[in-house]
Short mmCIF file of N, CA and C in Angstrom, two decimals:
data_model
loop_
_atom_site.label_atom_id
_atom_site.label_comp_id
_atom_site.label_asym_id
_atom_site.label_seq_id
_atom_site.Cartn_x
_atom_site.Cartn_y
_atom_site.Cartn_z
N MET I 15 -31.80 53.81 77.59
CA MET I 15 -30.55 54.23 76.97
C MET I 15 -30.40 53.47 75.64
N PRO I 16 -30.19 54.18 74.57
CA PRO I 16 -29.94 53.53 73.30
C PRO I 16 -28.60 52.81 73.27
N GLY I 17 -28.38 52.02 72.25
CA GLY I 17 -27.09 51.32 72.11
C GLY I 17 -27.22 49.89 72.54
N GLY I 18 -26.26 49.40 73.30
CA GLY I 18 -26.32 48.02 73.75
C GLY I 18 -24.96 47.42 73.97
N THR I 19 -24.96 46.12 74.16
CA THR I 19 -23.75 45.38 74.46
C THR I 19 -23.67 44.15 73.56
N VAL I 20 -22.47 43.83 73.11
CA VAL I 20 -22.23 42.63 72.35
C VAL I 20 -21.08 41.89 73.04
N TYR I 21 -21.21 40.58 73.06
CA TYR I 21 -20.15 39.75 73.65
C TYR I 21 -20.08 38.41 72.93
N GLY I 22 -18.99 37.72 73.10
CA GLY I 22 -18.90 36.38 72.50
C GLY I 22 -17.54 35.79 72.64
N ALA I 23 -17.40 34.59 72.06
CA ALA I 23 -16.15 33.87 72.09
C ALA I 23 -15.49 33.94 70.72
N ILE I 24 -14.18 33.85 70.71
CA ILE I 24 -13.41 33.74 69.45
C ILE I 24 -12.94 32.29 69.37
N LEU I 25 -13.47 31.56 68.43
CA LEU I 25 -13.30 30.15 68.37
C LEU I 25 -12.58 29.67 67.07
N GLU I 26 -11.90 28.51 67.17
CA GLU I 26 -11.39 27.87 65.96
C GLU I 26 -12.59 27.35 65.19
N ALA I 27 -12.66 27.65 63.90
CA ALA I 27 -13.80 27.30 63.06
C ALA I 27 -14.18 25.83 63.21
N GLY I 28 -15.45 25.57 63.39
CA GLY I 28 -16.00 24.22 63.47
C GLY I 28 -15.76 23.52 64.77
N THR I 29 -15.23 24.24 65.77
CA THR I 29 -14.97 23.63 67.07
C THR I 29 -15.52 24.53 68.21
N THR I 30 -15.36 24.10 69.41
CA THR I 30 -15.65 24.93 70.58
C THR I 30 -14.37 25.36 71.27
N ASN I 31 -13.23 25.28 70.53
CA ASN I 31 -11.94 25.66 71.09
C ASN I 31 -11.74 27.17 71.06
N LEU I 32 -11.59 27.76 72.25
CA LEU I 32 -11.26 29.18 72.32
C LEU I 32 -9.84 29.43 71.78
N ILE I 33 -9.64 30.58 71.15
CA ILE I 33 -8.32 30.98 70.68
C ILE I 33 -7.82 32.04 71.64
N ALA I 34 -7.05 31.60 72.61
CA ALA I 34 -6.65 32.46 73.76
C ALA I 34 -5.93 33.72 73.34
N ASN I 35 -5.12 33.68 72.31
CA ASN I 35 -4.32 34.86 71.92
C ASN I 35 -4.99 35.70 70.85
N ALA I 36 -6.29 35.48 70.59
CA ALA I 36 -7.00 36.27 69.58
C ALA I 36 -7.25 37.69 70.07
N THR I 37 -7.35 38.60 69.10
CA THR I 37 -7.70 39.98 69.41
C THR I 37 -8.97 40.31 68.67
N ALA I 38 -9.65 41.38 69.09
CA ALA I 38 -10.89 41.82 68.43
C ALA I 38 -10.93 43.35 68.46
N GLN I 39 -11.46 43.91 67.36
CA GLN I 39 -11.65 45.36 67.33
C GLN I 39 -12.88 45.72 66.52
N SER I 40 -13.43 46.86 66.86
CA SER I 40 -14.61 47.36 66.17
C SER I 40 -14.19 48.33 65.07
N ASP I 41 -15.07 48.48 64.08
CA ASP I 41 -14.82 49.49 63.03
C ASP I 41 -15.11 50.90 63.51
N SER I 42 -15.63 51.08 64.72
CA SER I 42 -16.07 52.36 65.21
C SER I 42 -15.53 52.63 66.62
N GLY I 43 -15.09 53.86 66.83
CA GLY I 43 -14.68 54.26 68.17
C GLY I 43 -15.84 54.33 69.09
N ALA I 44 -17.09 54.28 68.58
CA ALA I 44 -18.29 54.34 69.42
C ALA I 44 -18.56 52.97 70.12
N LEU I 45 -17.85 51.90 69.67
CA LEU I 45 -18.00 50.60 70.24
C LEU I 45 -16.62 50.06 70.63
N PRO I 46 -16.08 50.50 71.79
CA PRO I 46 -14.77 49.99 72.23
C PRO I 46 -14.89 48.52 72.58
N ILE I 47 -13.89 47.74 72.22
CA ILE I 47 -13.90 46.28 72.46
C ILE I 47 -12.81 45.93 73.49
N ASP I 48 -13.18 45.16 74.45
CA ASP I 48 -12.23 44.52 75.36
C ASP I 48 -12.14 43.06 74.97
N TYR I 49 -10.93 42.48 75.04
CA TYR I 49 -10.78 41.08 74.68
C TYR I 49 -9.69 40.41 75.51
N GLY I 50 -9.75 39.13 75.56
CA GLY I 50 -8.72 38.31 76.24
C GLY I 50 -9.18 36.92 76.50
N ASN I 51 -8.25 35.97 76.47
CA ASN I 51 -8.55 34.56 76.75
C ASN I 51 -9.63 33.97 75.86
N GLY I 52 -9.73 34.44 74.59
CA GLY I 52 -10.66 33.87 73.67
C GLY I 52 -12.07 34.42 73.73
N ALA I 53 -12.22 35.57 74.40
CA ALA I 53 -13.56 36.17 74.53
C ALA I 53 -13.42 37.68 74.27
N TYR I 54 -14.58 38.31 73.96
CA TYR I 54 -14.61 39.75 73.76
C TYR I 54 -15.92 40.32 74.22
N THR I 55 -15.94 41.61 74.48
CA THR I 55 -17.15 42.31 74.86
C THR I 55 -17.02 43.76 74.48
N GLY I 56 -18.15 44.38 74.19
CA GLY I 56 -18.16 45.82 73.89
C GLY I 56 -19.51 46.41 74.16
N SER I 57 -19.53 47.66 74.63
CA SER I 57 -20.77 48.36 74.90
C SER I 57 -20.72 49.73 74.33
N THR I 58 -21.91 50.22 73.97
CA THR I 58 -22.04 51.55 73.35
C THR I 58 -23.35 52.21 73.73
N THR I 59 -23.38 53.49 73.65
CA THR I 59 -24.64 54.24 73.89
C THR I 59 -25.17 54.72 72.54
N VAL I 60 -24.54 54.35 71.43
CA VAL I 60 -24.94 54.80 70.10
C VAL I 60 -25.51 53.60 69.33
N GLU I 61 -26.82 53.67 68.98
CA GLU I 61 -27.41 52.59 68.18
C GLU I 61 -26.79 52.52 66.81
N GLY I 62 -26.75 51.31 66.27
CA GLY I 62 -26.26 51.18 64.91
C GLY I 62 -25.77 49.76 64.60
N THR I 63 -25.26 49.62 63.37
CA THR I 63 -24.66 48.37 62.95
C THR I 63 -23.13 48.50 63.06
N TYR I 64 -22.52 47.56 63.69
CA TYR I 64 -21.08 47.61 63.89
C TYR I 64 -20.45 46.35 63.29
N TYR I 65 -19.20 46.50 62.93
CA TYR I 65 -18.42 45.37 62.38
C TYR I 65 -17.27 45.11 63.35
N ILE I 66 -17.14 43.87 63.73
CA ILE I 66 -16.09 43.46 64.68
C ILE I 66 -15.19 42.48 63.96
N THR I 67 -13.91 42.74 63.97
CA THR I 67 -12.92 41.86 63.34
C THR I 67 -12.09 41.18 64.39
N ALA I 68 -12.00 39.86 64.30
CA ALA I 68 -11.13 39.09 65.17
C ALA I 68 -9.96 38.57 64.39
N SER I 69 -8.81 38.44 65.05
CA SER I 69 -7.62 37.92 64.38
C SER I 69 -6.73 37.20 65.40
N ALA I 70 -5.90 36.31 64.90
CA ALA I 70 -4.93 35.62 65.72
C ALA I 70 -3.83 35.08 64.79
N PRO I 71 -2.63 34.95 65.31
CA PRO I 71 -1.57 34.38 64.48
C PRO I 71 -1.93 32.97 64.03
N GLY I 72 -1.73 32.66 62.74
CA GLY I 72 -2.00 31.37 62.20
C GLY I 72 -3.45 31.15 61.79
N TYR I 73 -4.26 32.23 61.84
CA TYR I 73 -5.68 32.16 61.48
C TYR I 73 -6.03 33.28 60.51
N GLN I 74 -7.00 33.04 59.70
CA GLN I 74 -7.52 34.08 58.78
C GLN I 74 -8.44 35.01 59.58
N ASP I 75 -8.29 36.31 59.44
CA ASP I 75 -9.16 37.28 60.10
C ASP I 75 -10.60 37.02 59.71
N ASN I 76 -11.54 37.36 60.59
CA ASN I 76 -12.94 37.21 60.27
C ASN I 76 -13.66 38.42 60.82
N THR I 77 -14.57 38.98 60.05
CA THR I 77 -15.35 40.14 60.44
C THR I 77 -16.83 39.75 60.51
N VAL I 78 -17.49 40.13 61.58
CA VAL I 78 -18.95 39.88 61.74
C VAL I 78 -19.64 41.22 61.96
N SER I 79 -20.90 41.27 61.65
CA SER I 79 -21.70 42.48 61.91
C SER I 79 -22.69 42.20 63.03
N VAL I 80 -22.97 43.23 63.76
CA VAL I 80 -23.96 43.17 64.83
C VAL I 80 -24.74 44.45 64.84
N GLU I 81 -26.07 44.36 65.00
CA GLU I 81 -26.92 45.53 65.11
C GLU I 81 -27.32 45.70 66.55
N LEU I 82 -27.06 46.88 67.12
CA LEU I 82 -27.37 47.19 68.49
C LEU I 82 -28.43 48.28 68.55
N ARG I 83 -29.56 47.97 69.15
CA ARG I 83 -30.68 48.88 69.26
C ARG I 83 -31.22 48.83 70.71
N GLY I 84 -31.73 49.97 71.16
CA GLY I 84 -32.30 50.00 72.51
C GLY I 84 -31.26 49.57 73.55
N SER I 85 -31.65 48.65 74.39
CA SER I 85 -30.72 48.12 75.39
C SER I 85 -30.33 46.69 75.04
N ASP I 86 -30.18 46.42 73.78
CA ASP I 86 -29.83 45.06 73.30
C ASP I 86 -28.61 44.51 74.01
N VAL I 87 -28.66 43.22 74.32
CA VAL I 87 -27.49 42.45 74.75
C VAL I 87 -27.40 41.29 73.75
N VAL I 88 -26.37 41.29 72.91
CA VAL I 88 -26.30 40.33 71.82
C VAL I 88 -25.05 39.45 71.99
N SER I 89 -25.28 38.14 71.87
CA SER I 89 -24.20 37.16 71.91
C SER I 89 -23.83 36.84 70.45
N LYS I 90 -22.53 37.00 70.11
CA LYS I 90 -22.09 36.78 68.72
C LYS I 90 -20.69 36.18 68.74
N ASN I 91 -20.60 34.86 68.55
CA ASN I 91 -19.29 34.23 68.49
C ASN I 91 -18.66 34.52 67.12
N ILE I 92 -17.31 34.52 67.12
CA ILE I 92 -16.57 34.70 65.87
C ILE I 92 -15.67 33.52 65.68
N GLU I 93 -15.75 32.88 64.51
CA GLU I 93 -14.90 31.71 64.18
C GLU I 93 -13.78 32.13 63.28
N LEU I 94 -12.58 31.63 63.61
CA LEU I 94 -11.42 31.87 62.77
C LEU I 94 -10.94 30.55 62.17
N THR I 95 -10.57 30.62 60.88
CA THR I 95 -10.13 29.43 60.14
C THR I 95 -8.59 29.41 60.11
N PRO I 96 -7.99 28.27 60.49
CA PRO I 96 -6.52 28.17 60.42
C PRO I 96 -6.05 28.35 58.95
N VAL I 97 -4.89 28.98 58.82
CA VAL I 97 -4.32 29.16 57.49
C VAL I 97 -3.19 28.16 57.25
#
């Protein structure tokens, strides 16, 4: 099956502190994102490059890219910088 899964933590930049109230979303409806308690995950059957944006109150949004091919399972943490 083409596509894959991406998952990771949403962290305060430069730390291992999870941001519990952070949200995450994909730029594509082909990669729905579930999030909560400082973590996110998404799976798709469509190969491609996706952009995932995380945000939380008091932090600058951050967008990361991930390429999903074949049955990839990719770990990709997102760091947010306090404003």
